[in-house]
Tab-separated table of C-alpha atoms and ligand atoms in Angstrom:
chain	number	residue	atom	x	y	z
A	27	UNK	CA	8.907	9.913	-17.166
A	28	UNK	CA	11.718	9.210	-14.648
A	29	UNK	CA	12.764	5.589	-14.311
A	30	UNK	CA	11.537	3.058	-11.782
A	31	UNK	CA	15.036	2.711	-10.342
A	32	UNK	CA	15.331	6.506	-9.890
A	33	UNK	CA	12.069	6.396	-7.924
A	34	UNK	CA	13.348	3.499	-5.774
A	35	UNK	CA	16.471	5.555	-4.988
A	36	UNK	CA	14.381	8.570	-3.957
A	37	UNK	CA	12.297	6.309	-1.679
A	38	UNK	CA	15.316	4.649	-0.070
A	39	UNK	CA	15.464	7.492	2.527
A	40	UNK	CA	11.996	6.612	3.888
A	41	UNK	CA	12.544	5.543	7.496
A	42	UNK	CA	10.787	2.475	8.916
A	43	UNK	CA	8.428	2.173	11.909
A	44	UNK	CA	9.881	3.357	15.270
A	45	UNK	CA	7.953	0.817	17.364
A	46	UNK	CA	6.219	-1.516	14.928
A	47	UNK	CA	3.026	-3.166	16.178
A	48	UNK	CA	2.705	-6.795	15.126
A	49	UNK	CA	-1.086	-6.715	15.561
A	50	UNK	CA	-1.290	-4.037	12.831
A	51	UNK	CA	1.321	-5.812	10.644
A	52	UNK	CA	3.523	-2.736	10.650
A	53	UNK	CA	6.460	-3.238	8.327
A	54	UNK	CA	7.799	-0.860	5.699
A	55	UNK	CA	6.995	-1.708	2.090
A	56	UNK	CA	10.442	-2.115	0.454
A	57	UNK	CA	11.392	0.896	-1.741
A	58	UNK	CA	11.910	-1.338	-4.803
A	59	UNK	CA	8.429	-2.802	-4.511
A	60	UNK	CA	6.846	0.623	-3.841
A	61	UNK	CA	8.647	2.025	-6.895
A	62	UNK	CA	7.529	-0.916	-9.039
A	63	UNK	CA	3.894	-0.442	-7.991
A	64	UNK	CA	3.877	3.358	-8.425
A	65	UNK	CA	5.814	3.285	-11.708
A	66	UNK	CA	3.376	0.692	-13.119
A	67	UNK	CA	0.440	2.854	-11.992
A	68	UNK	CA	2.019	5.932	-13.581
A	69	UNK	CA	2.527	4.079	-16.893
A	70	UNK	CA	-1.180	3.195	-16.814
A	71	UNK	CA	-2.161	6.863	-16.374
A	72	UNK	CA	-3.373	6.212	-12.820
A	73	UNK	CA	-1.199	8.760	-10.952
A	74	UNK	CA	-0.734	12.045	-12.819
A	75	UNK	CA	-3.645	14.400	-12.194
A	76	UNK	CA	-5.381	11.815	-9.993
A	77	UNK	CA	-6.301	11.800	-6.309
A	78	UNK	CA	-4.141	9.041	-4.823
A	79	UNK	CA	-5.126	7.491	-1.486
A	80	UNK	CA	-2.788	5.178	0.437
A	81	UNK	CA	-4.896	2.994	2.775
A	82	UNK	CA	-2.797	1.889	5.777
A	83	UNK	CA	0.020	4.227	4.757
A	84	UNK	CA	2.341	3.476	7.716
A	85	UNK	CA	5.655	5.193	6.979
A	86	UNK	CA	4.134	6.821	3.903
A	87	UNK	CA	6.180	4.807	1.425
A	88	UNK	CA	3.489	4.346	-1.249
A	89	UNK	CA	1.917	7.785	-0.730
A	90	UNK	CA	5.314	9.450	-1.100
A	91	UNK	CA	6.124	7.415	-4.203
A	92	UNK	CA	2.892	8.676	-5.757
A	93	UNK	CA	3.572	12.246	-4.590
A	94	UNK	CA	6.773	12.229	-6.675
A	95	UNK	CA	4.789	11.567	-9.881
A	96	UNK	CA	2.594	14.699	-10.203
A	97	UNK	CA	-0.773	13.587	-8.833
A	98	UNK	CA	-3.503	16.175	-8.171
A	99	UNK	CA	-3.384	15.341	-4.473
A	100	UNK	CA	-2.319	12.533	-2.131
A	101	UNK	CA	-3.890	11.297	1.105
A	102	UNK	CA	-2.073	8.884	3.412
A	103	UNK	CA	-4.383	7.260	5.940
A	104	UNK	CA	-3.544	5.058	8.935
A	105	UNK	CA	-5.355	3.955	12.083
A	106	UNK	CA	-2.239	4.444	14.239
A	107	UNK	CA	-0.995	8.025	14.847
A	108	UNK	CA	2.621	6.988	15.549
A	109	UNK	CA	3.616	6.082	11.986
A	110	UNK	CA	1.837	9.196	10.711
A	111	UNK	CA	4.478	11.289	12.534
A	112	UNK	CA	7.176	9.208	10.874
A	113	UNK	CA	5.425	9.677	7.529
A	114	UNK	CA	5.516	13.468	8.000
A	115	UNK	CA	9.258	13.339	8.666
A	116	UNK	CA	9.689	11.070	5.661
A	117	UNK	CA	7.817	13.595	3.526
A	118	UNK	CA	10.405	16.242	4.428
A	119	UNK	CA	13.264	13.868	3.589
A	120	UNK	CA	11.824	12.843	0.238
A	121	UNK	CA	11.054	16.454	-0.707
A	122	UNK	CA	8.093	15.619	-2.918
A	123	UNK	CA	6.542	18.451	-4.884
A	124	UNK	CA	2.933	17.470	-4.090
A	125	UNK	CA	2.100	17.827	-0.395
A	126	UNK	CA	0.459	14.816	1.286
A	127	UNK	CA	-2.507	15.019	3.695
A	128	UNK	CA	-1.873	12.567	6.538
A	129	UNK	CA	-5.115	11.356	8.090
A	130	UNK	CA	-5.775	9.172	11.113
A	131	UNK	CA	-8.760	6.954	10.307
A	132	UNK	CA	-9.928	3.367	10.019
A	133	UNK	CA	-9.472	2.354	6.394
A	134	UNK	CA	-12.102	-0.375	6.715
A	135	UNK	CA	-14.945	2.081	7.228
A	136	UNK	CA	-14.523	3.895	3.899
A	137	UNK	CA	-13.765	7.202	5.653
A	138	UNK	CA	-13.456	9.329	2.500
A	139	UNK	CA	-15.773	10.131	-0.358
A	140	UNK	CA	-13.674	11.337	-3.330
A	141	UNK	CA	-14.897	11.326	-6.952
A	142	UNK	CA	-14.233	7.663	-7.788
A	143	UNK	CA	-13.344	8.162	-11.465
A	144	UNK	CA	-10.430	10.441	-10.486
A	145	UNK	CA	-9.235	8.351	-7.556
A	146	UNK	CA	-6.519	5.716	-7.362
A	147	UNK	CA	-6.044	3.664	-4.195
A	148	UNK	CA	-2.612	2.211	-3.442
A	149	UNK	CA	-2.208	-0.086	-0.446
A	150	UNK	CA	-0.215	-2.738	1.339
A	151	UNK	CA	-2.899	-3.800	3.822
A	152	UNK	CA	-2.495	-6.221	6.743
A	153	UNK	CA	-2.788	-9.788	5.431
A	154	UNK	CA	-4.137	-11.286	8.663
A	155	UNK	CA	-1.688	-14.177	8.372
A	156	UNK	CA	-0.312	-13.909	11.933
A	157	UNK	CA	-3.584	-13.224	13.692
A	158	UNK	CA	-5.640	-16.111	12.266
A	159	UNK	CA	-7.668	-13.366	10.675
A	160	UNK	CA	-7.329	-14.678	7.137
A	161	UNK	CA	-8.036	-12.085	4.466
A	162	UNK	CA	-7.898	-9.063	6.749
A	163	UNK	CA	-7.235	-7.391	3.384
A	164	UNK	CA	-10.873	-8.053	2.344
A	165	UNK	CA	-12.165	-4.988	4.213
A	166	UNK	CA	-9.502	-2.794	2.615
A	167	UNK	CA	-10.594	-4.068	-0.801
A	168	UNK	CA	-14.206	-3.239	0.123
A	169	UNK	CA	-13.131	0.340	0.794
A	170	UNK	CA	-11.154	0.502	-2.459
A	171	UNK	CA	-14.190	-0.789	-4.360
A	172	UNK	CA	-16.365	1.918	-2.844
A	173	UNK	CA	-14.082	4.956	-3.276
A	174	UNK	CA	-11.749	4.322	-6.227
A	175	UNK	CA	-11.855	4.004	-10.005
A	176	UNK	CA	-8.753	1.847	-9.818
A	177	UNK	CA	-6.685	0.256	-7.067
A	178	UNK	CA	-3.250	-1.277	-6.668
A	179	UNK	CA	-2.930	-3.644	-3.737
A	180	UNK	CA	-0.300	-5.953	-2.297
A	181	UNK	CA	-1.471	-9.339	-0.964
A	182	UNK	CA	0.175	-12.436	0.390
A	183	UNK	CA	1.075	-15.415	-1.749
A	184	UNK	CA	-1.880	-17.532	-2.810
A	185	UNK	CA	-4.403	-14.669	-2.927
A	186	UNK	CA	-5.269	-14.919	-6.638
A	187	UNK	CA	-8.562	-16.809	-6.362
A	188	UNK	CA	-9.676	-14.682	-3.384
A	189	UNK	CA	-8.844	-11.390	-5.136
A	190	UNK	CA	-10.387	-12.443	-8.451
A	191	UNK	CA	-13.633	-13.703	-6.945
A	192	UNK	CA	-13.929	-10.651	-4.651
A	193	UNK	CA	-13.358	-8.409	-7.673
A	194	UNK	CA	-15.958	-10.268	-9.793
A	195	UNK	CA	-18.514	-10.126	-6.987
A	196	UNK	CA	-18.011	-6.361	-6.624
A	197	UNK	CA	-18.202	-5.359	-10.272
A	198	UNK	CA	-14.470	-4.869	-10.842
A	199	UNK	CA	-11.887	-6.413	-13.143
A	200	UNK	CA	-8.321	-7.478	-12.420
A	201	UNK	CA	-6.366	-5.995	-15.323
A	202	UNK	CA	-2.743	-6.551	-14.238
A	203	UNK	CA	-0.980	-8.727	-11.682
A	204	UNK	CA	2.583	-9.558	-10.776
A	205	UNK	CA	4.364	-11.630	-8.167
A	206	UNK	CA	7.260	-10.259	-6.150
A	207	UNK	CA	9.657	-11.392	-3.432
A	208	UNK	CA	11.199	-9.302	-0.694
A	209	UNK	CA	13.074	-9.752	2.565
A	210	UNK	CA	11.583	-8.550	5.824
A	211	UNK	CA	14.172	-7.738	8.493
A	212	UNK	CA	13.509	-9.400	11.883
A	213	UNK	CA	11.324	-7.053	13.933
A	214	UNK	CA	8.810	-9.194	15.830
A	215	UNK	CA	9.344	-11.991	18.395
A	216	UNK	CA	7.639	-14.559	16.199
A	217	UNK	CA	10.204	-13.993	13.436
A	218	UNK	CA	12.560	-16.945	13.658
A	219	UNK	CA	15.458	-15.652	11.578
A	220	UNK	CA	17.166	-12.314	10.896
A	221	UNK	CA	15.444	-11.990	7.551
A	222	UNK	CA	12.234	-13.542	6.371
A	223	UNK	CA	11.620	-14.011	2.644
A	224	UNK	CA	8.080	-13.048	1.661
A	225	UNK	CA	6.361	-13.776	-1.620
A	226	UNK	CA	3.626	-11.270	-2.384
A	227	UNK	CA	1.203	-10.578	-5.213
A	228	UNK	CA	0.244	-7.162	-6.590
A	229	UNK	CA	-3.063	-6.551	-8.377
A	230	UNK	CA	-4.396	-3.657	-10.433
A	231	UNK	CA	-8.186	-3.661	-10.243
A	232	UNK	CA	-10.442	-1.485	-12.393
A	233	UNK	CA	-13.615	-0.719	-10.406
A	234	UNK	CA	-15.218	1.611	-12.942
B	29	SAM	C1	2.023	-3.567	5.950
B	29	SAM	S1	1.808	-2.050	6.794
B	29	SAM	C2	1.811	-0.880	5.480
B	29	SAM	C3	3.108	-0.344	5.233
B	29	SAM	C4	3.179	0.940	4.472
B	29	SAM	N1	2.785	0.783	3.070
B	29	SAM	C5	4.623	1.360	4.589
B	29	SAM	O1	5.389	1.125	3.680
B	29	SAM	O2	4.979	1.837	5.654
B	29	SAM	C6	0.054	-2.039	7.151
B	29	SAM	C7	-0.405	-0.700	7.707
B	29	SAM	O3	-1.830	-0.729	7.857
B	29	SAM	C8	-2.166	-0.015	9.030
B	29	SAM	N2	-3.501	-0.460	9.439
B	29	SAM	C9	-3.851	-1.658	9.982
B	29	SAM	N3	-5.182	-1.702	10.173
B	29	SAM	C10	-5.681	-0.510	9.726
B	29	SAM	C11	-6.979	0.051	9.627
B	29	SAM	N4	-8.083	-0.623	10.044
B	29	SAM	N5	-7.117	1.291	9.113
B	29	SAM	C12	-6.028	2.002	8.702
B	29	SAM	N6	-4.776	1.525	8.772
B	29	SAM	C13	-4.598	0.284	9.265
B	29	SAM	C14	-1.059	-0.344	10.000
B	29	SAM	O4	-0.955	0.586	11.065
B	29	SAM	C15	0.158	-0.356	9.068
B	29	SAM	O5	0.758	0.905	9.037
């Protein structure tokens, strides 16, 4: 299996959002974090031969990371058509061997019906932190619970009790978790400095 750092290098060419919309929390998942998530999923046997679905795929970063690790198929899904065009261009740049289906749809309405036991969801959903819509990620988790055998999701700091109780209530189990820090470049008016340090949490949930 190629290394995590090789994957991060391949993903470094993924371009960010052209005109990011703050209301949809459009920022690019950093390549290092995407590589960490996908490499961990691959080590767990959750990528190769699986259907991988990226909910809220934006620039395609997570979908493209998965596409580089021999899945059966990959779907990248976003509610906004603009980043889907960027994701298509990013697919050409990355040159992944597995083609990705880019789909415009609302991830919170469980728009797909794949065989759950062969399906892995990866996602960096909106957190709801800026819109007083705390746990906007809940509806993405509901979709993951209904379509996937396993999911990998990125949440904001302090989400552990929310994620664990949601998972318990929906018949899943958190099997792995890690904390990560990354810098977000200034891109919205409410950002007060050139870079904003974010602490995030990543969870692997087994829904089977
Ligand atoms: C934090 S960004 C994800 C970034 C993406 N992983 C990347 O690296 O580009 C959240 C994404 O969720 C999308 N989104 C927000 N609400 C959505 C919804 N209801 N259904 C589908 N996508 C949604 C946004 O358009 C945005 O692209």
